[in-house]
Amino acid sequence: MKNLGFETIARSMWKAQNEAKVIDALSSFLMTEEYDQYEPKAQTLVNMLYGRGYVIAPRKPATANIGEVLPELKKYKDHPIVDSVRERLNQLYVASILLASSDLGDHGFRSIVYDVLNEERPNGVATEALEVRMLEQEAKLIEEDLREAGYQLVSRVPSASLIERLINQTVKNSAIAIVFGEDPERIGEMCRTMIEHERVH
């Protein structure tokens, strides 16, 4: 579990519920003391996003050695070329997250989070203006705080069109292609494996 991602979501939820638009010394102290109460709700949000086909993942891999996610590298652990391979994997991961985030559009991240929060309301979906505004504020804070902390909402299974763009824009004729080739199925599987490994869960 990537604790920073959960803490970020829980803190955002605390701010929304307490209308803490400006974090001063007092509210910062209270948030530090109380935000863990929102971690179950943060877990529910993450689980529901996953059920809808989305994950929250760091824009740069949180794992120091992203190469560890590929079993075939383990037998070459001490080979000099492995460092180069790991570097290419990092490049592939970062590029895939960047392209995946662009698929959501300017407000896709926020609207998806809003829909999930609304669906999870104990009293049913929000119908009154005040309830809607509260949920909109919560979704906005979660999106903004996660972005600031270096996280992004992406599809957990990259689409065929995304993989095609990834190959054309990042992989083709690059050092990545020299190491991994340009086969969409192989590139797609590596991206899915890395995103699943890195996601907040």
Tab-separated table of C-alpha atoms in Angstrom, residues 12-167:
chain	number	residue	atom	x	y	z
A	12	SER	CA	-8.721	15.987	1.322
A	13	MET	CA	-11.887	14.444	2.707
A	14	TRP	CA	-11.204	15.989	6.107
A	15	LYS	CA	-10.753	19.417	4.513
A	16	ALA	CA	-13.991	19.078	2.542
A	17	GLN	CA	-16.030	17.992	5.571
A	18	ASN	CA	-14.560	20.778	7.718
A	19	GLU	CA	-14.683	23.404	4.969
A	20	ALA	CA	-10.992	24.084	5.562
A	21	LYS	CA	-10.282	26.031	2.395
A	22	VAL	CA	-7.221	27.631	3.969
A	23	ILE	CA	-4.986	25.438	6.088
A	24	ASP	CA	-3.665	27.545	8.941
A	25	ALA	CA	-1.705	26.279	11.942
A	26	LEU	CA	-4.811	25.268	13.910
A	27	SER	CA	-6.617	23.486	11.087
A	28	SER	CA	-3.375	21.784	10.070
A	29	PHE	CA	-3.003	20.448	13.607
A	30	LEU	CA	-6.613	19.249	13.724
A	31	MET	CA	-6.302	17.610	10.313
A	32	THR	CA	-3.179	15.742	11.445
A	33	GLU	CA	-5.052	14.519	14.512
A	34	GLU	CA	-8.299	13.594	12.763
A	35	TYR	CA	-7.727	12.712	9.103
A	36	ASP	CA	-7.190	9.010	9.830
A	37	GLN	CA	-10.942	8.791	10.547
A	38	TYR	CA	-11.442	9.201	6.794
A	39	GLU	CA	-9.085	6.413	5.737
A	40	PRO	CA	-11.889	3.780	5.518
A	41	LYS	CA	-13.784	6.154	3.222
A	42	ALA	CA	-10.592	6.696	1.221
A	43	GLN	CA	-10.217	2.909	0.919
A	44	THR	CA	-13.807	2.622	-0.289
A	45	LEU	CA	-13.206	5.304	-2.910
A	46	VAL	CA	-10.081	3.528	-4.171
A	47	ASN	CA	-11.906	0.171	-4.276
A	48	MET	CA	-14.867	1.610	-6.156
A	49	LEU	CA	-12.594	3.348	-8.652
A	50	TYR	CA	-10.850	0.010	-9.210
A	51	GLY	CA	-14.195	-1.674	-9.784
A	52	ARG	CA	-14.938	0.899	-12.462
A	53	GLY	CA	-11.611	0.249	-14.150
A	54	TYR	CA	-9.557	3.102	-12.690
A	55	VAL	CA	-6.566	3.324	-10.376
A	56	ILE	CA	-4.683	6.117	-8.646
A	57	ALA	CA	-1.008	5.826	-9.513
A	58	PRO	CA	2.068	8.022	-9.032
A	59	ARG	CA	3.157	9.923	-12.140
A	60	LYS	CA	6.695	8.732	-11.411
A	61	PRO	CA	7.144	5.198	-10.078
A	62	ALA	CA	7.184	5.040	-6.289
A	63	THR	CA	9.268	1.880	-6.481
A	64	ALA	CA	12.938	2.816	-6.602
A	65	ASN	CA	13.620	-0.055	-8.982
A	66	ILE	CA	10.603	-0.441	-11.258
A	67	GLY	CA	12.476	-3.217	-13.050
A	68	GLU	CA	11.657	-5.534	-10.182
A	69	VAL	CA	8.115	-5.877	-11.510
A	70	LEU	CA	9.346	-7.882	-14.507
A	71	PRO	CA	10.242	-11.436	-13.450
A	72	GLU	CA	12.544	-11.945	-16.442
A	73	LEU	CA	14.962	-9.354	-15.055
A	74	LYS	CA	15.573	-11.267	-11.829
A	75	LYS	CA	17.896	-13.800	-13.426
A	76	TYR	CA	19.992	-10.952	-14.823
A	77	LYS	CA	20.188	-9.076	-11.526
A	78	ASP	CA	23.921	-8.362	-11.659
A	79	HIS	CA	24.254	-7.884	-15.406
A	80	PRO	CA	25.374	-4.356	-16.434
A	81	ILE	CA	22.628	-4.057	-19.046
A	82	VAL	CA	19.885	-4.391	-16.426
A	83	ASP	CA	20.355	-0.790	-15.241
A	84	SER	CA	19.681	0.406	-18.774
A	85	VAL	CA	16.610	-1.814	-19.011
A	86	ARG	CA	15.249	-0.432	-15.742
A	87	GLU	CA	15.754	3.108	-16.989
A	88	ARG	CA	13.754	2.295	-20.128
A	89	LEU	CA	10.983	0.822	-17.994
A	90	ASN	CA	10.833	4.039	-15.968
A	91	GLN	CA	10.499	6.016	-19.206
A	92	LEU	CA	7.773	3.688	-20.431
A	93	TYR	CA	5.850	3.970	-17.142
A	94	VAL	CA	5.994	7.772	-17.022
A	95	ALA	CA	4.928	8.094	-20.662
A	96	SER	CA	2.026	5.667	-20.211
A	97	ILE	CA	0.699	7.561	-17.174
A	98	LEU	CA	0.980	10.881	-19.010
A	99	LEU	CA	-0.936	9.605	-22.026
A	100	ALA	CA	-3.526	7.823	-19.871
A	101	SER	CA	-4.236	10.995	-17.907
A	102	SER	CA	-4.809	12.974	-21.107
A	103	ASP	CA	-7.569	10.522	-22.075
A	104	LEU	CA	-9.660	11.704	-19.110
A	105	GLY	CA	-9.849	15.296	-20.361
A	106	ASP	CA	-9.664	18.486	-18.322
A	107	HIS	CA	-12.337	17.548	-15.780
A	108	GLY	CA	-12.512	13.775	-16.166
A	109	PHE	CA	-10.542	13.030	-13.000
A	110	ARG	CA	-12.819	15.200	-10.880
A	111	SER	CA	-16.086	14.029	-12.439
A	112	ILE	CA	-15.200	10.348	-11.997
A	113	VAL	CA	-14.321	10.902	-8.329
A	114	TYR	CA	-17.549	12.896	-7.871
A	115	ASP	CA	-19.666	10.114	-9.379
A	116	VAL	CA	-18.102	7.506	-7.097
A	117	LEU	CA	-18.481	9.661	-3.969
A	118	ASN	CA	-22.097	10.349	-4.871
A	119	GLU	CA	-22.843	6.680	-5.456
A	120	GLU	CA	-21.332	5.793	-2.067
A	121	ARG	CA	-23.420	8.284	-0.052
A	122	PRO	CA	-25.177	6.485	2.849
A	123	ASN	CA	-28.377	8.465	2.239
A	124	GLY	CA	-28.428	7.898	-1.512
A	125	VAL	CA	-27.265	10.142	-4.325
A	126	ALA	CA	-27.229	13.874	-3.671
A	127	THR	CA	-30.282	15.734	-4.923
A	128	GLU	CA	-30.179	19.028	-3.028
A	129	ALA	CA	-27.933	21.851	-4.207
A	130	LEU	CA	-26.014	22.043	-0.925
A	131	GLU	CA	-25.243	18.324	-0.956
A	132	VAL	CA	-24.105	18.494	-4.576
A	133	ARG	CA	-21.824	21.462	-3.860
A	134	MET	CA	-20.278	19.619	-0.895
A	135	LEU	CA	-19.519	16.581	-3.039
A	136	GLU	CA	-18.171	18.757	-5.839
A	137	GLN	CA	-15.861	20.459	-3.355
A	138	GLU	CA	-14.700	17.110	-1.995
A	139	ALA	CA	-13.983	15.746	-5.481
A	140	LYS	CA	-12.151	18.941	-6.417
A	141	LEU	CA	-9.968	18.819	-3.298
A	142	ILE	CA	-9.155	15.145	-3.823
A	143	GLU	CA	-8.181	15.767	-7.440
A	144	GLU	CA	-6.096	18.854	-6.695
A	145	ASP	CA	-4.332	17.370	-3.674
A	146	LEU	CA	-3.531	14.113	-5.458
A	147	ARG	CA	-2.134	15.994	-8.451
A	148	GLU	CA	-0.028	18.149	-6.150
A	149	ALA	CA	1.251	15.033	-4.370
A	150	GLY	CA	2.259	13.521	-7.723
A	151	TYR	CA	-0.640	11.105	-8.316
A	152	GLN	CA	-2.907	10.612	-11.305
A	153	LEU	CA	-6.147	8.774	-12.008
A	154	VAL	CA	-5.760	6.391	-14.974
A	155	SER	CA	-7.426	3.344	-16.470
A	156	ARG	CA	-5.988	0.189	-14.937
A	157	VAL	CA	-6.008	-1.515	-18.345
A	158	PRO	CA	-4.538	0.762	-21.029
A	159	SER	CA	-6.711	0.850	-24.132
A	160	ALA	CA	-5.477	-0.392	-27.501
A	161	SER	CA	-5.528	3.172	-28.829
A	162	LEU	CA	-3.448	4.398	-25.883
A	163	ILE	CA	-0.858	1.660	-26.454
A	164	GLU	CA	-0.746	2.580	-30.150
A	165	ARG	CA	-0.112	6.234	-29.286
A	166	LEU	CA	2.464	5.223	-26.679
A	167	ILE	CA	4.377	3.212	-29.266
